[in-house]
Amino acid sequence: MTSTSRLVHSDPDILGGTPVFVGTRVPIKTLLDYLEAGDSLDEFLDHFPSVSREQASASYNNFILFDDEI
């Protein structure tokens, strides 16, 4: 599994510290919102091409594993 630190970044100067995919300004919550609304991962990736499939999949898997801790 990919290290969370390679997937997610939080910086007060980027969207006020909202966790985003590394190398982007796309919040992790946006992926979760898409999936919760019933949209596919492919649809999310089409709308946010700066996020790689690996980043999105691994972030979602990490969220599922650690949901109770968040």
mmCIF file of N, CA and C in Angstrom:
data_model
loop_
_atom_site.group_PDB
_atom_site.id
_atom_site.type_symbol
_atom_site.label_atom_id
_atom_site.label_comp_id
_atom_site.label_asym_id
_atom_site.label_seq_id
_atom_site.Cartn_x
_atom_site.Cartn_y
_atom_site.Cartn_z
ATOM 1 N N MET A 1 0.847 -1.180 0.000
ATOM 2 C CA MET A 1 0.000 0.000 0.000
ATOM 3 C C MET A 1 0.891 1.240 0.000
ATOM 4 N N THR A 2 0.449 2.262 -0.680
ATOM 5 C CA THR A 2 1.197 3.498 -0.781
ATOM 6 C C THR A 2 1.105 4.267 0.526
ATOM 7 N N SER A 3 2.217 4.879 0.927
ATOM 8 C CA SER A 3 2.247 5.663 2.147
ATOM 9 C C SER A 3 1.281 6.840 2.050
ATOM 10 N N THR A 4 0.526 7.066 3.119
ATOM 11 C CA THR A 4 -0.429 8.174 3.135
ATOM 12 C C THR A 4 0.268 9.501 2.906
ATOM 13 N N SER A 5 1.487 9.665 3.411
ATOM 14 C CA SER A 5 2.203 10.930 3.238
ATOM 15 C C SER A 5 2.538 11.196 1.777
ATOM 16 N N ARG A 6 2.553 10.170 0.940
ATOM 17 C CA ARG A 6 2.804 10.355 -0.487
ATOM 18 C C ARG A 6 1.509 10.626 -1.243
ATOM 19 N N LEU A 7 0.400 10.485 -0.571
ATOM 20 C CA LEU A 7 -0.913 10.664 -1.195
ATOM 21 C C LEU A 7 -1.581 11.968 -0.799
ATOM 22 N N VAL A 8 -1.450 12.310 0.467
ATOM 23 C CA VAL A 8 -2.198 13.421 1.046
ATOM 24 C C VAL A 8 -1.237 14.448 1.623
ATOM 25 N N HIS A 9 -1.589 15.703 1.429
ATOM 26 C CA HIS A 9 -0.763 16.789 1.935
ATOM 27 C C HIS A 9 -1.684 17.833 2.552
ATOM 28 N N SER A 10 -1.256 18.403 3.643
ATOM 29 C CA SER A 10 -2.009 19.477 4.278
ATOM 30 C C SER A 10 -1.052 20.618 4.569
ATOM 31 N N ASP A 11 -1.361 21.789 4.031
ATOM 32 C CA ASP A 11 -0.507 22.963 4.179
ATOM 33 C C ASP A 11 -1.422 24.162 4.400
ATOM 34 N N PRO A 12 -1.169 24.956 5.433
ATOM 35 C CA PRO A 12 -2.032 26.107 5.693
ATOM 36 C C PRO A 12 -2.135 27.073 4.507
ATOM 37 N N ASP A 13 -1.138 27.069 3.638
ATOM 38 C CA ASP A 13 -1.146 27.959 2.476
ATOM 39 C C ASP A 13 -1.908 27.384 1.284
ATOM 40 N N ILE A 14 -2.347 26.136 1.385
ATOM 41 C CA ILE A 14 -3.115 25.501 0.304
ATOM 42 C C ILE A 14 -4.506 25.192 0.840
ATOM 43 N N LEU A 15 -5.483 25.928 0.360
ATOM 44 C CA LEU A 15 -6.887 25.747 0.765
ATOM 45 C C LEU A 15 -7.059 25.746 2.285
ATOM 46 N N GLY A 16 -6.278 26.588 2.958
ATOM 47 C CA GLY A 16 -6.415 26.730 4.408
ATOM 48 C C GLY A 16 -6.075 25.486 5.202
ATOM 49 N N GLY A 17 -5.271 24.595 4.617
ATOM 50 C CA GLY A 17 -4.860 23.383 5.326
ATOM 51 C C GLY A 17 -5.736 22.176 5.066
ATOM 52 N N THR A 18 -6.717 22.320 4.182
ATOM 53 C CA THR A 18 -7.563 21.182 3.811
ATOM 54 C C THR A 18 -6.693 20.084 3.215
ATOM 55 N N PRO A 19 -6.839 18.837 3.638
ATOM 56 C CA PRO A 19 -6.045 17.750 3.046
ATOM 57 C C PRO A 19 -6.351 17.607 1.550
ATOM 58 N N VAL A 20 -5.287 17.642 0.750
ATOM 59 C CA VAL A 20 -5.404 17.534 -0.706
ATOM 60 C C VAL A 20 -4.515 16.403 -1.208
ATOM 61 N N PHE A 21 -4.784 15.956 -2.429
ATOM 62 C CA PHE A 21 -3.895 14.992 -3.070
ATOM 63 C C PHE A 21 -2.558 15.680 -3.323
ATOM 64 N N VAL A 22 -1.457 15.004 -3.020
ATOM 65 C CA VAL A 22 -0.124 15.564 -3.213
ATOM 66 C C VAL A 22 0.039 16.024 -4.658
ATOM 67 N N GLY A 23 0.591 17.231 -4.821
ATOM 68 C CA GLY A 23 0.850 17.779 -6.149
ATOM 69 C C GLY A 23 -0.362 18.415 -6.803
ATOM 70 N N THR A 24 -1.471 18.515 -6.051
ATOM 71 C CA THR A 24 -2.701 19.098 -6.595
ATOM 72 C C THR A 24 -3.308 20.048 -5.568
ATOM 73 N N ARG A 25 -4.396 20.661 -5.963
ATOM 74 C CA ARG A 25 -5.206 21.446 -5.038
ATOM 75 C C ARG A 25 -6.590 20.797 -4.917
ATOM 76 N N VAL A 26 -6.646 19.503 -5.160
ATOM 77 C CA VAL A 26 -7.911 18.764 -5.117
ATOM 78 C C VAL A 26 -8.066 18.140 -3.729
ATOM 79 N N PRO A 27 -9.077 18.581 -2.975
ATOM 80 C CA PRO A 27 -9.289 18.015 -1.642
ATOM 81 C C PRO A 27 -9.669 16.532 -1.697
ATOM 82 N N ILE A 28 -9.186 15.770 -0.741
ATOM 83 C CA ILE A 28 -9.534 14.358 -0.616
ATOM 84 C C ILE A 28 -11.051 14.221 -0.469
ATOM 85 N N LYS A 29 -11.660 15.144 0.249
ATOM 86 C CA LYS A 29 -13.106 15.096 0.467
ATOM 87 C C LYS A 29 -13.875 15.124 -0.852
ATOM 88 N N THR A 30 -13.319 15.738 -1.870
ATOM 89 C CA THR A 30 -14.001 15.779 -3.164
ATOM 90 C C THR A 30 -14.187 14.370 -3.714
ATOM 91 N N LEU A 31 -13.155 13.532 -3.592
ATOM 92 C CA LEU A 31 -13.276 12.138 -4.031
ATOM 93 C C LEU A 31 -14.379 11.438 -3.247
ATOM 94 N N LEU A 32 -14.372 11.598 -1.940
ATOM 95 C CA LEU A 32 -15.378 10.940 -1.110
ATOM 96 C C LEU A 32 -16.780 11.438 -1.452
ATOM 97 N N ASP A 33 -16.914 12.726 -1.730
ATOM 98 C CA ASP A 33 -18.217 13.282 -2.121
ATOM 99 C C ASP A 33 -18.703 12.676 -3.430
ATOM 100 N N TYR A 34 -17.809 12.545 -4.403
ATOM 101 C CA TYR A 34 -18.175 11.938 -5.690
ATOM 102 C C TYR A 34 -18.670 10.510 -5.479
ATOM 103 N N LEU A 35 -17.899 9.731 -4.741
ATOM 104 C CA LEU A 35 -18.256 8.327 -4.550
ATOM 105 C C LEU A 35 -19.545 8.185 -3.741
ATOM 106 N N GLU A 36 -19.706 9.033 -2.741
ATOM 107 C CA GLU A 36 -20.924 8.993 -1.928
ATOM 108 C C GLU A 36 -22.158 9.333 -2.769
ATOM 109 N N ALA A 37 -21.977 10.196 -3.769
ATOM 110 C CA ALA A 37 -23.087 10.589 -4.644
ATOM 111 C C ALA A 37 -23.392 9.526 -5.701
ATOM 112 N N GLY A 38 -22.572 8.466 -5.728
ATOM 113 C CA GLY A 38 -22.807 7.385 -6.682
ATOM 114 C C GLY A 38 -22.033 7.513 -7.976
ATOM 115 N N ASP A 39 -21.153 8.514 -8.052
ATOM 116 C CA ASP A 39 -20.317 8.667 -9.244
ATOM 117 C C ASP A 39 -19.189 7.644 -9.210
ATOM 118 N N SER A 40 -18.685 7.304 -10.369
ATOM 119 C CA SER A 40 -17.604 6.317 -10.453
ATOM 120 C C SER A 40 -16.246 6.986 -10.250
ATOM 121 N N LEU A 41 -15.267 6.168 -9.946
ATOM 122 C CA LEU A 41 -13.897 6.658 -9.841
ATOM 123 C C LEU A 41 -13.460 7.253 -11.174
ATOM 124 N N ASP A 42 -13.834 6.610 -12.277
ATOM 125 C CA ASP A 42 -13.473 7.130 -13.596
ATOM 126 C C ASP A 42 -14.041 8.528 -13.823
ATOM 127 N N GLU A 43 -15.260 8.750 -13.378
ATOM 128 C CA GLU A 43 -15.864 10.079 -13.542
ATOM 129 C C GLU A 43 -15.083 11.118 -12.739
ATOM 130 N N PHE A 44 -14.723 10.774 -11.500
ATOM 131 C CA PHE A 44 -13.909 11.676 -10.685
ATOM 132 C C PHE A 44 -12.593 11.986 -11.395
ATOM 133 N N LEU A 45 -11.921 10.950 -11.887
ATOM 134 C CA LEU A 45 -10.627 11.140 -12.546
ATOM 135 C C LEU A 45 -10.760 11.957 -13.826
ATOM 136 N N ASP A 46 -11.862 11.814 -14.540
ATOM 137 C CA ASP A 46 -12.099 12.633 -15.734
ATOM 138 C C ASP A 46 -12.221 14.109 -15.371
ATOM 139 N N HIS A 47 -12.851 14.392 -14.226
ATOM 140 C CA HIS A 47 -13.040 15.782 -13.805
ATOM 141 C C HIS A 47 -11.806 16.372 -13.134
ATOM 142 N N PHE A 48 -10.941 15.519 -12.612
ATOM 143 C CA PHE A 48 -9.737 15.972 -11.902
ATOM 144 C C PHE A 48 -8.513 15.218 -12.426
ATOM 145 N N PRO A 49 -8.078 15.533 -13.645
ATOM 146 C CA PRO A 49 -6.975 14.787 -14.266
ATOM 147 C C PRO A 49 -5.624 14.937 -13.558
ATOM 148 N N SER A 50 -5.503 15.908 -12.658
ATOM 149 C CA SER A 50 -4.243 16.053 -11.925
ATOM 150 C C SER A 50 -4.084 14.986 -10.846
ATOM 151 N N VAL A 51 -5.161 14.278 -10.528
ATOM 152 C CA VAL A 51 -5.121 13.187 -9.546
ATOM 153 C C VAL A 51 -4.932 11.875 -10.305
ATOM 154 N N SER A 52 -3.935 11.096 -9.903
ATOM 155 C CA SER A 52 -3.698 9.813 -10.570
ATOM 156 C C SER A 52 -4.652 8.750 -10.023
ATOM 157 N N ARG A 53 -4.861 7.719 -10.813
ATOM 158 C CA ARG A 53 -5.702 6.601 -10.369
ATOM 159 C C ARG A 53 -5.108 5.983 -9.100
ATOM 160 N N GLU A 54 -3.784 5.852 -9.054
ATOM 161 C CA GLU A 54 -3.132 5.283 -7.870
ATOM 162 C C GLU A 54 -3.423 6.130 -6.629
ATOM 163 N N GLN A 55 -3.305 7.452 -6.760
ATOM 164 C CA GLN A 55 -3.586 8.333 -5.625
ATOM 165 C C GLN A 55 -5.025 8.160 -5.143
ATOM 166 N N ALA A 56 -5.956 8.185 -6.075
ATOM 167 C CA ALA A 56 -7.374 8.105 -5.714
ATOM 168 C C ALA A 56 -7.704 6.756 -5.080
ATOM 169 N N SER A 57 -7.255 5.681 -5.694
ATOM 170 C CA SER A 57 -7.561 4.341 -5.178
ATOM 171 C C SER A 57 -6.943 4.120 -3.806
ATOM 172 N N ALA A 58 -5.681 4.470 -3.664
ATOM 173 C CA ALA A 58 -5.001 4.254 -2.387
ATOM 174 C C ALA A 58 -5.597 5.135 -1.294
ATOM 175 N N SER A 59 -5.944 6.368 -1.627
ATOM 176 C CA SER A 59 -6.555 7.255 -0.630
ATOM 177 C C SER A 59 -7.892 6.710 -0.171
ATOM 178 N N TYR A 60 -8.680 6.231 -1.111
ATOM 179 C CA TYR A 60 -9.982 5.659 -0.754
ATOM 180 C C TYR A 60 -9.792 4.418 0.117
ATOM 181 N N ASN A 61 -8.860 3.556 -0.262
ATOM 182 C CA ASN A 61 -8.595 2.350 0.535
ATOM 183 C C ASN A 61 -8.136 2.716 1.939
ATOM 184 N N ASN A 62 -7.272 3.725 2.060
ATOM 185 C CA ASN A 62 -6.828 4.172 3.382
ATOM 186 C C ASN A 62 -8.000 4.721 4.180
ATOM 187 N N PHE A 63 -8.887 5.455 3.534
ATOM 188 C CA PHE A 63 -10.060 5.989 4.221
ATOM 189 C C PHE A 63 -10.917 4.853 4.770
ATOM 190 N N ILE A 64 -11.137 3.825 3.955
ATOM 191 C CA ILE A 64 -11.947 2.679 4.387
ATOM 192 C C ILE A 64 -11.293 1.992 5.591
ATOM 193 N N LEU A 65 -9.976 1.822 5.545
ATOM 194 C CA LEU A 65 -9.269 1.136 6.628
ATOM 195 C C LEU A 65 -9.290 1.926 7.928
ATOM 196 N N PHE A 66 -9.181 3.253 7.817
ATOM 197 C CA PHE A 66 -9.008 4.077 9.007
ATOM 198 C C PHE A 66 -10.212 4.967 9.297
ATOM 199 N N ASP A 67 -11.343 4.671 8.701
ATOM 200 C CA ASP A 67 -12.545 5.493 8.863
ATOM 201 C C ASP A 67 -12.917 5.690 10.328
ATOM 202 N N ASP A 68 -12.762 4.685 11.137
ATOM 203 C CA ASP A 68 -13.118 4.804 12.554
ATOM 204 C C ASP A 68 -12.213 5.776 13.298
ATOM 205 N N GLU A 69 -11.016 6.012 12.759
ATOM 206 C CA GLU A 69 -10.060 6.891 13.421
ATOM 207 C C GLU A 69 -10.194 8.329 12.959
ATOM 208 N N ILE A 70 -10.913 8.562 11.879
ATOM 209 C CA ILE A 70 -11.002 9.914 11.310
ATOM 210 C C ILE A 70 -12.147 10.664 11.957
#
